[in-house]
PDB file of C-alpha atoms and ligand atoms in Angstrom:
ATOM      1  CA  UNK A   1      -9.328  22.015 -16.466  1.00  0.00           C
ATOM      2  CA  UNK A   2      -9.214  21.058 -13.333  1.00  0.00           C
ATOM      3  CA  UNK A   3     -12.303  22.755 -11.275  1.00  0.00           C
ATOM      4  CA  UNK A   4     -10.456  24.571  -8.090  1.00  0.00           C
ATOM      5  CA  UNK A   5     -13.338  23.534  -5.793  1.00  0.00           C
ATOM      6  CA  UNK A   6     -14.832  19.637  -6.929  1.00  0.00           C
ATOM      7  CA  UNK A   7     -11.523  18.711  -8.237  1.00  0.00           C
ATOM      8  CA  UNK A   8     -13.791  17.706 -11.651  1.00  0.00           C
ATOM      9  CA  UNK A   9     -12.055  18.032 -15.188  1.00  0.00           C
ATOM     10  CA  UNK A  10     -14.590  19.962 -17.063  1.00  0.00           C
ATOM     11  CA  UNK A  11     -14.243  20.946 -20.777  1.00  0.00           C
ATOM     12  CA  UNK A  12     -14.083  25.401 -19.353  1.00  0.00           C
ATOM     13  CA  UNK A  13     -13.246  26.354 -15.641  1.00  0.00           C
ATOM     14  CA  UNK A  14     -14.390  30.180 -14.771  1.00  0.00           C
ATOM     15  CA  UNK A  15     -12.430  32.253 -12.477  1.00  0.00           C
ATOM     16  CA  UNK A  16     -14.573  33.790  -9.616  1.00  0.00           C
ATOM     17  CA  UNK A  17     -14.031  35.425  -6.853  1.00  0.00           C
ATOM     18  CA  UNK A  18     -14.764  32.922  -3.708  1.00  0.00           C
ATOM     19  CA  UNK A  19     -13.695  34.682   0.229  1.00  0.00           C
ATOM     20  CA  UNK A  20     -11.864  36.798  -1.527  1.00  0.00           C
ATOM     21  CA  UNK A  21      -9.725  34.806  -3.318  1.00  0.00           C
ATOM     22  CA  UNK A  22      -9.762  34.071  -7.488  1.00  0.00           C
ATOM     23  CA  UNK A  23     -11.110  30.594  -7.985  1.00  0.00           C
ATOM     24  CA  UNK A  24     -10.532  28.583 -11.199  1.00  0.00           C
ATOM     25  CA  UNK A  25     -13.912  26.248 -11.237  1.00  0.00           C
ATOM     26  CA  UNK A  26     -16.365  24.248 -13.049  1.00  0.00           C
ATOM     27  CA  UNK A  27     -20.123  25.995 -13.235  1.00  0.00           C
ATOM     28  CA  UNK A  28     -21.680  23.846 -10.786  1.00  0.00           C
ATOM     29  CA  UNK A  29     -18.896  25.516  -8.317  1.00  0.00           C
ATOM     30  CA  UNK A  30     -19.292  29.263 -10.406  1.00  0.00           C
ATOM     31  CA  UNK A  31     -22.333  29.849  -8.099  1.00  0.00           C
ATOM     32  CA  UNK A  32     -20.784  29.591  -5.159  1.00  0.00           C
ATOM     33  CA  UNK A  33     -18.437  33.112  -5.922  1.00  0.00           C
ATOM     34  CA  UNK A  34     -18.738  36.428  -7.271  1.00  0.00           C
ATOM     35  CA  UNK A  35     -18.374  36.505 -10.723  1.00  0.00           C
ATOM     36  CA  UNK A  36     -14.594  37.119 -10.823  1.00  0.00           C
ATOM     37  CA  UNK A  37     -14.680  40.066 -14.019  1.00  0.00           C
ATOM     38  CA  UNK A  38     -17.341  42.718 -12.415  1.00  0.00           C
ATOM     39  CA  UNK A  39     -15.176  42.150  -8.871  1.00  0.00           C
ATOM     40  CA  UNK A  40     -11.722  43.158 -10.241  1.00  0.00           C
ATOM     41  CA  UNK A  41     -11.423  46.892 -12.206  1.00  0.00           C
ATOM     42  CA  UNK A  42      -9.571  46.201 -15.228  1.00  0.00           C
ATOM     43  CA  UNK A  43     -11.258  43.362 -16.205  1.00  0.00           C
ATOM     44  CA  UNK A  44      -8.951  41.320 -18.266  1.00  0.00           C
ATOM     45  CA  UNK A  45      -7.914  38.300 -16.308  1.00  0.00           C
ATOM     46  CA  UNK A  46      -4.403  37.964 -14.316  1.00  0.00           C
ATOM     47  CA  UNK A  47      -1.943  36.144 -15.667  1.00  0.00           C
ATOM     48  CA  UNK A  48       0.416  34.240 -12.786  1.00  0.00           C
ATOM     49  CA  UNK A  49       2.827  32.299 -13.182  1.00  0.00           C
ATOM     50  CA  UNK A  50       2.022  28.058 -13.662  1.00  0.00           C
ATOM     51  CA  UNK A  51       4.098  27.896 -10.613  1.00  0.00           C
ATOM     52  CA  UNK A  52       2.921  30.207  -9.030  1.00  0.00           C
ATOM     53  CA  UNK A  53      -0.901  28.561 -10.173  1.00  0.00           C
ATOM     54  CA  UNK A  54      -0.056  25.804  -8.693  1.00  0.00           C
ATOM     55  CA  UNK A  55       1.197  26.250  -5.763  1.00  0.00           C
ATOM     56  CA  UNK A  56      -2.449  28.350  -5.126  1.00  0.00           C
ATOM     57  CA  UNK A  57      -4.154  25.823  -6.567  1.00  0.00           C
ATOM     58  CA  UNK A  58      -3.061  23.376  -3.605  1.00  0.00           C
ATOM     59  CA  UNK A  59      -3.537  26.536  -1.275  1.00  0.00           C
ATOM     60  CA  UNK A  60      -6.892  26.629  -2.424  1.00  0.00           C
ATOM     61  CA  UNK A  61      -7.583  23.182  -2.122  1.00  0.00           C
ATOM     62  CA  UNK A  62      -6.907  22.718   1.279  1.00  0.00           C
ATOM     63  CA  UNK A  63      -9.014  25.777   2.033  1.00  0.00           C
ATOM     64  CA  UNK A  64     -12.196  24.919  -0.158  1.00  0.00           C
ATOM     65  CA  UNK A  65     -12.350  21.548   2.139  1.00  0.00           C
ATOM     66  CA  UNK A  66     -12.996  23.268   5.545  1.00  0.00           C
ATOM     67  CA  UNK A  67     -14.898  26.354   3.711  1.00  0.00           C
ATOM     68  CA  UNK A  68     -17.282  24.063   2.022  1.00  0.00           C
ATOM     69  CA  UNK A  69     -18.678  20.970   3.669  1.00  0.00           C
ATOM     70  CA  UNK A  70     -20.302  19.145   1.500  1.00  0.00           C
ATOM     71  CA  UNK A  71     -18.168  19.309  -1.357  1.00  0.00           C
ATOM     72  CA  UNK A  72     -16.942  16.096  -2.628  1.00  0.00           C
ATOM     73  CA  UNK A  73     -13.033  15.222  -1.854  1.00  0.00           C
ATOM     74  CA  UNK A  74     -10.333  12.701  -3.043  1.00  0.00           C
ATOM     75  CA  UNK A  75      -9.780  10.445  -0.405  1.00  0.00           C
ATOM     76  CA  UNK A  76      -6.792   7.694   0.050  1.00  0.00           C
ATOM     77  CA  UNK A  77      -8.669   4.245  -0.504  1.00  0.00           C
ATOM     78  CA  UNK A  78      -8.651   2.160   2.920  1.00  0.00           C
ATOM     79  CA  UNK A  79      -5.994  -0.468   1.748  1.00  0.00           C
ATOM     80  CA  UNK A  80      -3.887   1.411  -0.099  1.00  0.00           C
ATOM     81  CA  UNK A  81      -1.152  -0.542   0.921  1.00  0.00           C
ATOM     82  CA  UNK A  82      -3.057  -3.808  -0.079  1.00  0.00           C
ATOM     83  CA  UNK A  83      -3.854  -2.461  -3.559  1.00  0.00           C
ATOM     84  CA  UNK A  84      -0.501  -1.484  -4.148  1.00  0.00           C
ATOM     85  CA  UNK A  85       0.891  -5.220  -3.044  1.00  0.00           C
ATOM     86  CA  UNK A  86      -0.729  -6.030  -5.172  1.00  0.00           C
ATOM     87  CA  UNK A  87      -0.570  -4.650  -8.176  1.00  0.00           C
ATOM     88  CA  UNK A  88       2.833  -4.832  -8.268  1.00  0.00           C
ATOM     89  CA  UNK A  89       3.149  -8.491  -7.871  1.00  0.00           C
ATOM     90  CA  UNK A  90       0.379  -8.898 -10.663  1.00  0.00           C
ATOM     91  CA  UNK A  91       3.282  -6.610 -12.725  1.00  0.00           C
ATOM     92  CA  UNK A  92       6.620  -9.138 -11.062  1.00  0.00           C
ATOM     93  CA  UNK A  93       8.544  -6.941  -9.404  1.00  0.00           C
ATOM     94  CA  UNK A  94      10.103  -7.150  -6.514  1.00  0.00           C
ATOM     95  CA  UNK A  95       9.961  -4.810  -3.679  1.00  0.00           C
ATOM     96  CA  UNK A  96      13.600  -3.770  -4.755  1.00  0.00           C
ATOM     97  CA  UNK A  97      12.932  -3.183  -8.569  1.00  0.00           C
ATOM     98  CA  UNK A  98       9.290  -1.485  -7.994  1.00  0.00           C
ATOM     99  CA  UNK A  99      10.973   0.643  -5.235  1.00  0.00           C
ATOM    100  CA  UNK A 100      14.012   1.138  -8.271  1.00  0.00           C
ATOM    101  CA  UNK A 101      11.841   2.027 -10.918  1.00  0.00           C
ATOM    102  CA  UNK A 102       9.835   4.894  -8.761  1.00  0.00           C
ATOM    103  CA  UNK A 103      13.273   6.077  -7.100  1.00  0.00           C
ATOM    104  CA  UNK A 104      11.813   5.638  -4.087  1.00  0.00           C
ATOM    105  CA  UNK A 105      13.527   4.117  -1.002  1.00  0.00           C
ATOM    106  CA  UNK A 106      12.499   0.151  -0.530  1.00  0.00           C
ATOM    107  CA  UNK A 107      12.138   1.308   3.265  1.00  0.00           C
ATOM    108  CA  UNK A 108       9.184   3.735   2.482  1.00  0.00           C
ATOM    109  CA  UNK A 109       7.412   1.978  -0.580  1.00  0.00           C
ATOM    110  CA  UNK A 110       7.404  -1.155   2.462  1.00  0.00           C
ATOM    111  CA  UNK A 111       5.995   1.018   4.963  1.00  0.00           C
ATOM    112  CA  UNK A 112       3.336   2.270   2.248  1.00  0.00           C
ATOM    113  CA  UNK A 113       2.558  -1.209   1.362  1.00  0.00           C
ATOM    114  CA  UNK A 114       2.214  -2.648   4.510  1.00  0.00           C
ATOM    115  CA  UNK A 115      -1.066   0.495   5.650  1.00  0.00           C
ATOM    116  CA  UNK A 116       1.854   2.108   7.640  1.00  0.00           C
ATOM    117  CA  UNK A 117       2.848   5.328   6.392  1.00  0.00           C
ATOM    118  CA  UNK A 118       0.512   7.263   3.962  1.00  0.00           C
ATOM    119  CA  UNK A 119       2.056   8.811   1.316  1.00  0.00           C
ATOM    120  CA  UNK A 120       2.345  12.284   0.035  1.00  0.00           C
ATOM    121  CA  UNK A 121      -0.014  13.143  -2.849  1.00  0.00           C
ATOM    122  CA  UNK A 122       3.739  13.287  -5.053  1.00  0.00           C
ATOM    123  CA  UNK A 123       3.979   9.309  -4.147  1.00  0.00           C
ATOM    124  CA  UNK A 124       0.412   8.910  -4.565  1.00  0.00           C
ATOM    125  CA  UNK A 125       0.549   9.737  -8.382  1.00  0.00           C
ATOM    126  CA  UNK A 126       3.847   8.987  -9.100  1.00  0.00           C
ATOM    127  CA  UNK A 127       2.661   5.044  -7.818  1.00  0.00           C
ATOM    128  CA  UNK A 128      -0.538   5.392  -9.404  1.00  0.00           C
ATOM    129  CA  UNK A 129       0.873   5.615 -12.631  1.00  0.00           C
ATOM    130  CA  UNK A 130       4.273   3.276 -12.556  1.00  0.00           C
ATOM    131  CA  UNK A 131       1.043   0.388 -11.249  1.00  0.00           C
ATOM    132  CA  UNK A 132      -1.535   1.619 -13.664  1.00  0.00           C
ATOM    133  CA  UNK A 133      -3.335   1.689 -10.294  1.00  0.00           C
ATOM    134  CA  UNK A 134      -6.016   4.009  -8.536  1.00  0.00           C
ATOM    135  CA  UNK A 135      -5.272   4.704  -4.590  1.00  0.00           C
ATOM    136  CA  UNK A 136      -7.762   7.450  -5.075  1.00  0.00           C
ATOM    137  CA  UNK A 137     -11.540   7.836  -3.529  1.00  0.00           C
ATOM    138  CA  UNK A 138     -14.019  10.790  -4.256  1.00  0.00           C
ATOM    139  CA  UNK A 139     -16.544  11.090  -1.141  1.00  0.00           C
ATOM    140  CA  UNK A 140     -18.563  13.217   0.874  1.00  0.00           C
ATOM    141  CA  UNK A 141     -16.707  15.409   2.709  1.00  0.00           C
ATOM    142  CA  UNK A 142     -19.484  17.003   5.107  1.00  0.00           C
ATOM    143  CA  UNK A 143     -22.665  16.463   5.481  1.00  0.00           C
ATOM    144  CA  UNK A 144     -24.480  20.276   6.308  1.00  0.00           C
ATOM    145  CA  UNK A 145     -24.683  21.780   3.234  1.00  0.00           C
ATOM    146  CA  UNK A 146     -26.197  19.763  -0.292  1.00  0.00           C
ATOM    147  CA  UNK A 147     -26.980  16.645   0.383  1.00  0.00           C
ATOM    148  CA  UNK A 148     -28.862  13.417  -1.487  1.00  0.00           C
ATOM    149  CA  UNK A 149     -26.256  11.171  -1.698  1.00  0.00           C
ATOM    150  CA  UNK A 150     -25.099  12.020   2.645  1.00  0.00           C
ATOM    151  CA  UNK A 151     -26.774   8.925   3.418  1.00  0.00           C
ATOM    152  CA  UNK A 152     -23.301   7.287   2.778  1.00  0.00           C
ATOM    153  CA  UNK A 153     -21.784   8.833   5.324  1.00  0.00           C
ATOM    154  CA  UNK A 154     -20.173   6.781   7.661  1.00  0.00           C
ATOM    155  CA  UNK A 155     -17.676   7.469  10.527  1.00  0.00           C
ATOM    156  CA  UNK A 156     -15.091   5.928   8.835  1.00  0.00           C
ATOM    157  CA  UNK A 157     -14.954   9.360   6.109  1.00  0.00           C
ATOM    158  CA  UNK A 158     -14.130  11.093   8.661  1.00  0.00           C
ATOM    159  CA  UNK A 159     -11.804   8.911  11.024  1.00  0.00           C
ATOM    160  CA  UNK A 160     -10.077   8.342   7.924  1.00  0.00           C
ATOM    161  CA  UNK A 161      -9.412  11.899   6.704  1.00  0.00           C
ATOM    162  CA  UNK A 162      -7.025  12.828  10.071  1.00  0.00           C
TER     163      UNK A 162
HETATM  164 ZN1   ZN B 201     -16.473  22.672  -9.242  1.00  0.00          ZN
END
């Protein structure tokens, strides 16, 4: 189960209401919201279609980033292009073979490898899976809430976000 607030993979999530929307979160994030059951009239969890859940989750992930400064978010690494190129070459594929293998245009991948194009979530996942690499890292997205590890914040964290 993925926590919809911090993105952590936990054995079990809890449904809570945050800012009027239902989120499935890990126990650590549950304190940010009200218990879902107590604030709904019926008590039984509403069953949504998988597609709806996915759309919701995507929307929420963006929202929760703004609302909860200080939570950890996942960002693309600085030299994602270099990492892709290195991993691809290690597998002995040229640009053409690699882009064909993941059904993308060669030009797109060339731009991504040159750090000239930021791949979207779907493409990141596809490349990570094909090359067996990690292109994202967890970063603290704010300094106002919590604290502790905020000393590691650099200006680069902010610039890279946009
Ligand atoms: Zn969480």
